Short mmCIF file of N, CA and C and ligand atoms in Angstrom, two decimals:
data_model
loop_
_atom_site.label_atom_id
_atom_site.label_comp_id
_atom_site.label_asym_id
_atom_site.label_seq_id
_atom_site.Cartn_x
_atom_site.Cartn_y
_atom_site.Cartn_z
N UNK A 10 -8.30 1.96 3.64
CA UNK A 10 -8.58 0.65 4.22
C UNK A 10 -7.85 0.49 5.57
N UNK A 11 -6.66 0.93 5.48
CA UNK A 11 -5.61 0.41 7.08
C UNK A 11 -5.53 1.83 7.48
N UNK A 12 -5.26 1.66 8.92
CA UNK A 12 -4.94 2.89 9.78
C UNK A 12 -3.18 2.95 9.16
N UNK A 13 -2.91 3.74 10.16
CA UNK A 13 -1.21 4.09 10.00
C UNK A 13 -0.79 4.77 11.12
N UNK A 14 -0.63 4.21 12.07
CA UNK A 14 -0.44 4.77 13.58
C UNK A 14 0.78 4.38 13.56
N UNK A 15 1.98 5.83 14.17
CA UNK A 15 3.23 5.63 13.98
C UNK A 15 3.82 4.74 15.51
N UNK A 16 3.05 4.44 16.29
CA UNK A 16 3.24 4.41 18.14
C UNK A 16 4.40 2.89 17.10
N UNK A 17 5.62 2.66 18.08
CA UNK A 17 5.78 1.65 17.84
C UNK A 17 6.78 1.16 17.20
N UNK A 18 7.71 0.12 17.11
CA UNK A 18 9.60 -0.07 16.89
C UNK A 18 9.39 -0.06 15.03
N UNK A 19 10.50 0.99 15.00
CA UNK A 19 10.67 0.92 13.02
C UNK A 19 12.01 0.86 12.78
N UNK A 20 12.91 0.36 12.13
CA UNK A 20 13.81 0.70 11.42
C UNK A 20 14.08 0.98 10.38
N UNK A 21 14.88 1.52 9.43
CA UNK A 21 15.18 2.34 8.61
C UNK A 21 16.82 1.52 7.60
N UNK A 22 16.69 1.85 6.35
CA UNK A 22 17.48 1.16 5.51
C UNK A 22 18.99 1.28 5.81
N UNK A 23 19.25 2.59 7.00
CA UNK A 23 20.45 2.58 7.83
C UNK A 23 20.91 1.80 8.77
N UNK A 24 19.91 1.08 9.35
CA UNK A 24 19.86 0.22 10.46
C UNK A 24 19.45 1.00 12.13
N UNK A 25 19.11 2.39 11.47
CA UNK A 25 18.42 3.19 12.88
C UNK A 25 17.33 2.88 13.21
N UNK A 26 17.38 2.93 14.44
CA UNK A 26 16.28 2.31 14.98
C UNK A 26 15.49 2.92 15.66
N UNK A 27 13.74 3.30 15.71
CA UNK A 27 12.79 4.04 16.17
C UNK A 27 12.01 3.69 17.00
N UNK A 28 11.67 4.48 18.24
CA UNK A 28 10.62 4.04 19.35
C UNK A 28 9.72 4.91 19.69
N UNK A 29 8.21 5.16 19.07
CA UNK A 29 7.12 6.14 19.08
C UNK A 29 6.21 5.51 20.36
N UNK A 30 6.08 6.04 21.58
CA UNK A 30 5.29 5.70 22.39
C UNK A 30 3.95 5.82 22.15
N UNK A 31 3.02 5.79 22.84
CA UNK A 31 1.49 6.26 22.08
C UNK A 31 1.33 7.43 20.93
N UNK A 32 0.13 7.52 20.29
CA UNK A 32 -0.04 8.61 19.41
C UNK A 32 -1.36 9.14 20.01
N UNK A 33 -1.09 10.68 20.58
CA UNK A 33 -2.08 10.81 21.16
C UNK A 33 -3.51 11.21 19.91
N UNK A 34 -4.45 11.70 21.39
CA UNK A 34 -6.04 11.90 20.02
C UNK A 34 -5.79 13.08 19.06
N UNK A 35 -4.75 14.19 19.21
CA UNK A 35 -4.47 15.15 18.43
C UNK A 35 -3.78 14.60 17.24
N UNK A 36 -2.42 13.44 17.45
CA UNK A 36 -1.98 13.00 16.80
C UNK A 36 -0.48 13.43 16.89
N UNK A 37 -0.13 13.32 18.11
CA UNK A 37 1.22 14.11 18.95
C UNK A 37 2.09 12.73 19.55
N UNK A 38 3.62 13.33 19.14
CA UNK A 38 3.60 11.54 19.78
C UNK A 38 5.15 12.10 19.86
N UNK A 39 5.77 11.08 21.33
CA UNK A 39 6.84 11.12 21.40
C UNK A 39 7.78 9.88 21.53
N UNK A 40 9.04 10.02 21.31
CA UNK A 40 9.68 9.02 20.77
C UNK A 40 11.20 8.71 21.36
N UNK A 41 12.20 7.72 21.01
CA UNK A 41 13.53 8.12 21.16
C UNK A 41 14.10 7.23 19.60
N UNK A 42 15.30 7.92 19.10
CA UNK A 42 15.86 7.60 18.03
C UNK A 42 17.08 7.15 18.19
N UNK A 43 17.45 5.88 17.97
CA UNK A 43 18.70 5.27 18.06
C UNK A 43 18.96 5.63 16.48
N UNK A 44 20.27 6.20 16.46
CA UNK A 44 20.68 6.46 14.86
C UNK A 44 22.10 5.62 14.81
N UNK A 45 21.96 4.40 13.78
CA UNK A 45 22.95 3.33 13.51
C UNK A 45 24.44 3.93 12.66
N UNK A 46 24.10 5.46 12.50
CA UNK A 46 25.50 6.18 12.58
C UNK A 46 25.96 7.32 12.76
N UNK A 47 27.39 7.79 12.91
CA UNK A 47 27.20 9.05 13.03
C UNK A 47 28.13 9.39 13.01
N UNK A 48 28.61 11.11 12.61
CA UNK A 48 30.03 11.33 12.93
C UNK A 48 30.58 11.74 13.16
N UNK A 49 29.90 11.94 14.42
CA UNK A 49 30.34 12.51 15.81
C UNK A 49 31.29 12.24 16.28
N UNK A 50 32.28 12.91 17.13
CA UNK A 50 33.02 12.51 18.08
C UNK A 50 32.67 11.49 19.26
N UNK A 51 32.12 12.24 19.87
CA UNK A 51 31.10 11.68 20.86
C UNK A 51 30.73 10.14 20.51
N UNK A 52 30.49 9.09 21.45
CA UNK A 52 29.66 7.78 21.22
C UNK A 52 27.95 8.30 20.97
N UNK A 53 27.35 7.23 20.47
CA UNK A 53 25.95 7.23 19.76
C UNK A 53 25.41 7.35 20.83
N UNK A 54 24.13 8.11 21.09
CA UNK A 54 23.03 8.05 22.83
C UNK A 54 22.02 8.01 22.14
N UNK A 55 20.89 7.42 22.55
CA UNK A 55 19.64 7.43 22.27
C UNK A 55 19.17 8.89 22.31
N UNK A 56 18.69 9.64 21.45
CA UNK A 56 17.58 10.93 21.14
C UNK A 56 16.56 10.94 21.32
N UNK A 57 15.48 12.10 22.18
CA UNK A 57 14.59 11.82 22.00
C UNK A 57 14.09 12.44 21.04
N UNK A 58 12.42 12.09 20.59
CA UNK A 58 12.06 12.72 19.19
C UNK A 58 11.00 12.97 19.53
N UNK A 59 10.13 14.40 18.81
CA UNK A 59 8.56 14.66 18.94
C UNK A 59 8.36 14.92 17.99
N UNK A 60 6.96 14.83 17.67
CA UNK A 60 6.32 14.61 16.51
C UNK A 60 4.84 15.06 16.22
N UNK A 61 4.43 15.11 15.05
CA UNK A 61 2.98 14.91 15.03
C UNK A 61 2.65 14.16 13.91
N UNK A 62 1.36 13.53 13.19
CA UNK A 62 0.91 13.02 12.56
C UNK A 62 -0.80 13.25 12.39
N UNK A 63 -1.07 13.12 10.86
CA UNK A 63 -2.33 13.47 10.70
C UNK A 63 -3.10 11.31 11.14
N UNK A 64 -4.10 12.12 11.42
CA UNK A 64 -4.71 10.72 12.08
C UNK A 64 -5.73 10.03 10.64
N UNK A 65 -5.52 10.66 9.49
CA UNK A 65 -6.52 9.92 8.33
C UNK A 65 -6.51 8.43 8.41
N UNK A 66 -7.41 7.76 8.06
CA UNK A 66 -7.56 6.27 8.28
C UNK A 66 -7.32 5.26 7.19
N UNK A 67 -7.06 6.20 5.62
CA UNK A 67 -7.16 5.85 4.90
C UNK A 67 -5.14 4.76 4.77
N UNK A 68 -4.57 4.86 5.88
CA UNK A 68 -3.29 4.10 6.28
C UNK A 68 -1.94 4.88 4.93
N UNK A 69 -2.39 6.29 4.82
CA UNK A 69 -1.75 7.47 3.96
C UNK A 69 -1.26 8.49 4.24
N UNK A 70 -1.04 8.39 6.04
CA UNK A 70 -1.01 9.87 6.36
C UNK A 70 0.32 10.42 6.34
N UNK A 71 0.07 11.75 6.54
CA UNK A 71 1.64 12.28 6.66
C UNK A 71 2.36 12.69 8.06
N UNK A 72 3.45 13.01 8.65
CA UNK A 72 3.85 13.48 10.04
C UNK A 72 5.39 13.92 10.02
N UNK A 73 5.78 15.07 10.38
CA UNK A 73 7.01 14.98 10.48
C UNK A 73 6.95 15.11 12.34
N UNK A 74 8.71 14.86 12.41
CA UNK A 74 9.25 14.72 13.67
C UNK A 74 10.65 15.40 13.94
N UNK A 75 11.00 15.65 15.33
CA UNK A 75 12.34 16.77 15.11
C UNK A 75 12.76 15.71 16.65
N UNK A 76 14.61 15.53 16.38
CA UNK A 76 15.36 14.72 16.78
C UNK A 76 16.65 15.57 17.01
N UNK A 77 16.21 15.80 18.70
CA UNK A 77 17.28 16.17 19.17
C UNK A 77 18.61 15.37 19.81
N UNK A 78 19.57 15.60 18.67
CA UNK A 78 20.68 14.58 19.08
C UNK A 78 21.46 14.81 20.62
N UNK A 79 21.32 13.89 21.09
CA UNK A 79 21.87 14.46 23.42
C UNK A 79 23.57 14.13 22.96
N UNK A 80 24.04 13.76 21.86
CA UNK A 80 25.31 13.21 22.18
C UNK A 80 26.49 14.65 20.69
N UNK A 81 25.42 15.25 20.47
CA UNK A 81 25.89 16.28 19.78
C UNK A 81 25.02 17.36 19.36
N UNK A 82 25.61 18.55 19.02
CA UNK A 82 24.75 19.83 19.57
C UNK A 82 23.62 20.36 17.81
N UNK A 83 23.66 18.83 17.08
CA UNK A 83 22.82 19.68 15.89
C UNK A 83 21.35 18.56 16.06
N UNK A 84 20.46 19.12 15.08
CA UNK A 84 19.39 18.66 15.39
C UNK A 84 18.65 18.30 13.37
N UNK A 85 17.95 17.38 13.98
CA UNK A 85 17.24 16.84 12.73
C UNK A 85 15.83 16.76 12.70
N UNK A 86 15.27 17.23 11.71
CA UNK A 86 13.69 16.83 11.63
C UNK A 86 13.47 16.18 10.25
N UNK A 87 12.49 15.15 10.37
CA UNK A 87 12.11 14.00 9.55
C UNK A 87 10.90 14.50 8.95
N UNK A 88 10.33 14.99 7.92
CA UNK A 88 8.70 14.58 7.27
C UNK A 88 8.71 13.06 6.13
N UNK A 89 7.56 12.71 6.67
CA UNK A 89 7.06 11.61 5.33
C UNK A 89 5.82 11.10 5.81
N UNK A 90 5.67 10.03 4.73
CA UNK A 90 3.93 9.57 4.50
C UNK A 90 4.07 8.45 4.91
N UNK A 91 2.93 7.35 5.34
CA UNK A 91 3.17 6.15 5.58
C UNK A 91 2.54 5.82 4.73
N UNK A 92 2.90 4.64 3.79
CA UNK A 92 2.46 3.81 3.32
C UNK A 92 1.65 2.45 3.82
N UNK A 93 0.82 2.18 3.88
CA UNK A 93 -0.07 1.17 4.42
C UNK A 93 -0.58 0.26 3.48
N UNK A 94 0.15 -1.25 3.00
CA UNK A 94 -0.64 -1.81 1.68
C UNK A 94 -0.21 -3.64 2.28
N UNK A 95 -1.25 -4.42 1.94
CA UNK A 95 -1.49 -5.93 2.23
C UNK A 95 -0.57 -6.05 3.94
N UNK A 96 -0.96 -5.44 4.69
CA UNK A 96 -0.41 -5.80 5.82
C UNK A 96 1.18 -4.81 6.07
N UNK A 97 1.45 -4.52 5.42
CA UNK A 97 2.74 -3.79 5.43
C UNK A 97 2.85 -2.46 5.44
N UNK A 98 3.36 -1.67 6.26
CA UNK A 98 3.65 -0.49 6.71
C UNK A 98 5.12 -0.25 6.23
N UNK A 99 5.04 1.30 5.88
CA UNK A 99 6.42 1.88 4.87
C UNK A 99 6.38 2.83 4.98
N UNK A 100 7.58 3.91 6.47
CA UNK A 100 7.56 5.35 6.24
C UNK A 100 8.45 5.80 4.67
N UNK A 101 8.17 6.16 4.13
CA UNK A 101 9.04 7.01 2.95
C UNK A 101 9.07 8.77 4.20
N UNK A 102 10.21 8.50 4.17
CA UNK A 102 11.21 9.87 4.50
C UNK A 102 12.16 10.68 4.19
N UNK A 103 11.84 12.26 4.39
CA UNK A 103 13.06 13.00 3.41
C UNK A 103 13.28 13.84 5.11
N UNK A 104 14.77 13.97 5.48
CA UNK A 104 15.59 14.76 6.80
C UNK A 104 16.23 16.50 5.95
N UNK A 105 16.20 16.70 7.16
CA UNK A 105 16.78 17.88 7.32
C UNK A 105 17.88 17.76 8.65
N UNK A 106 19.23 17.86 8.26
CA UNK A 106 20.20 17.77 9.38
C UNK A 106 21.04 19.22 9.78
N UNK A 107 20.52 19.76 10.94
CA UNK A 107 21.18 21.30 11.37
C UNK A 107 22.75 20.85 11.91
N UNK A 108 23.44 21.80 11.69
CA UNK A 108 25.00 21.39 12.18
C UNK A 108 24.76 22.41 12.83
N UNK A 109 25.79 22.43 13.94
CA UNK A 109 26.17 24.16 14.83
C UNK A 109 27.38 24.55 13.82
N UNK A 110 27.20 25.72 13.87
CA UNK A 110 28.55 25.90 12.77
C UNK A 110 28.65 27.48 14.40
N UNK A 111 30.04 27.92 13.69
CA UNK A 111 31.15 28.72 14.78
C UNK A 111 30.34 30.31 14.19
N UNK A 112 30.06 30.85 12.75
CA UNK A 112 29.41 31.99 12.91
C UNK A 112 28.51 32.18 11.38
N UNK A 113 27.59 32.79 11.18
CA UNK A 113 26.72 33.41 9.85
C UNK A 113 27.65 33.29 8.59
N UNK A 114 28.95 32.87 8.71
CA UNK A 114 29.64 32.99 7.62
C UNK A 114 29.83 31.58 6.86
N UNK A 115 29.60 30.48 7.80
CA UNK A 115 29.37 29.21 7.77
C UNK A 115 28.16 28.47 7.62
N UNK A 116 27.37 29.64 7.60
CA UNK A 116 26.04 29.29 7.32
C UNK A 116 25.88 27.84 5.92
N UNK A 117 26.16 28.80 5.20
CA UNK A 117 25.62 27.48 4.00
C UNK A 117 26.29 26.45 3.70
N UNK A 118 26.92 25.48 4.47
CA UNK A 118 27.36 24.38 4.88
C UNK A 118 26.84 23.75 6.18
N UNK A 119 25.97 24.10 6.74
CA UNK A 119 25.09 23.82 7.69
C UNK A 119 24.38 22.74 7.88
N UNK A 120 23.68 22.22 6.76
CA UNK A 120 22.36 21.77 6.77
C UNK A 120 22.79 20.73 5.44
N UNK A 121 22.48 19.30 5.86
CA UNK A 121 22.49 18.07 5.08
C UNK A 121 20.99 17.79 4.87
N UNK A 122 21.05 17.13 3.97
CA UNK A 122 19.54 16.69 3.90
C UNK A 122 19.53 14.81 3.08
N UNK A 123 18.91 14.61 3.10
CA UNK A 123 18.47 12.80 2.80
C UNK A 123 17.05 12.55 2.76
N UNK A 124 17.25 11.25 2.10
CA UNK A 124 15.91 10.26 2.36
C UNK A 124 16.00 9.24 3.08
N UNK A 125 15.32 8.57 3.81
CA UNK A 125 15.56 7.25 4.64
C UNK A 125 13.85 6.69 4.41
N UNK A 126 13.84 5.34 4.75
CA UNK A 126 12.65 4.38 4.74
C UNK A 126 12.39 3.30 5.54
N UNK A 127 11.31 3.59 6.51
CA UNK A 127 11.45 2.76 7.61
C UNK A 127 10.77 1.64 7.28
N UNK A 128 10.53 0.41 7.75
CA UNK A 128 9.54 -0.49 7.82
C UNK A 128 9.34 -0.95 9.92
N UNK A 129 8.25 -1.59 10.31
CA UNK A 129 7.92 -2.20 11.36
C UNK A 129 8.20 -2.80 11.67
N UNK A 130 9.32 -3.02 13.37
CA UNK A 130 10.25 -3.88 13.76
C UNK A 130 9.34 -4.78 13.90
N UNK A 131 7.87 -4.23 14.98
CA UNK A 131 6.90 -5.14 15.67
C UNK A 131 5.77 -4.72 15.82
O1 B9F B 220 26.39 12.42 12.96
C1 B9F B 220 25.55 13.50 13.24
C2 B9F B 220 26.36 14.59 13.75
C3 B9F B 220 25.90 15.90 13.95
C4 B9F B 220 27.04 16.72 14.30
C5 B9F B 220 28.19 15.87 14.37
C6 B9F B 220 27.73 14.54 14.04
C7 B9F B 220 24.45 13.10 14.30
C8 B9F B 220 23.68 11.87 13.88
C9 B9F B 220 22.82 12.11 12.70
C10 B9F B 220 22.17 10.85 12.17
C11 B9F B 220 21.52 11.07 10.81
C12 B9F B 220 21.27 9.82 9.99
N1 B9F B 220 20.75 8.73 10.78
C13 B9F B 220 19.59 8.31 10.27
O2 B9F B 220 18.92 7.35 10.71
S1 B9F B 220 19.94 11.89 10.90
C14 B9F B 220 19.58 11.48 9.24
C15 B9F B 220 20.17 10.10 8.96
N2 B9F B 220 19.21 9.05 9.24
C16 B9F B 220 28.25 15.14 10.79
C17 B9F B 220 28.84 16.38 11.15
C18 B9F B 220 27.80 17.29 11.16
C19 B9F B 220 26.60 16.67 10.79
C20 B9F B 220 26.88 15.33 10.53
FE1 B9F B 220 27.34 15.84 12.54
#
């Protein structure tokens, strides 16, 4: 019944905050990610993010996105589905968080992972 076009302000049950500029006709879209924490040394900078998304109409689709953090050297990518029901839009999301680690021996402490859930600022 509803589309599910990601273009557009979301936040997330962290209080991060998302900005998807258009979604192009492939279904390619770029973004910047304010993330409401972190724990970093460094102060928080806006990220930018790219993405894709399937364009189904049925307001169900799926898309992941990869978020390169500018204020520290690891990187994150997002998949999930949107939910589309009585007017209301709902990413359900599961991350993948890369750390830089110092060598192959540090490997498997690397990589965090989560769920987060956005809803539509506007
Ligand atoms: O805090 C992260 C970080 C990476 C290297 C030092 C600090 C960067 C910000 C990640 C934000 C995550 C959350 N925000 C959000 O909206 S992305 C998934 C979550 N959803 C600490 C030390 C190594 C890794 C983390 Fe780091």
């Amino acid at each position: 019944p509803q589309q599910c076009n990601l273009a557009g302000s979301w936040k997330n049950d962290l209080g991060s905050k998302m900005y998807v500029s258009k979604v192009d006709d492939k279904g390619n879209f770029l973004g910047e990610y304010h993330t409401a924490v972190s724990s970093a040394q460094k102060p928080i900078e806006p990220s930018p993010l790219v993405g894709s998304q399937h364009l189904d109409e049925d307001g169900q689709c799926t898309f992941g996105f990869t978020v390169n953090w500018k204020f520290s050297d690891s990187t994150a990518v997002f998949v999930g589905q949107c939910f589309a029901e009585k007017g209301e839009e709902i990413l359900q999301t599961s991350w993948l968080l890369r750390e830089k680690v110092d060598s192959q021996s540090s490997n498997w402490k690397a990589t965090r992972t989560g769920q987060n859930t956005f809803t539509r600022m506007c």
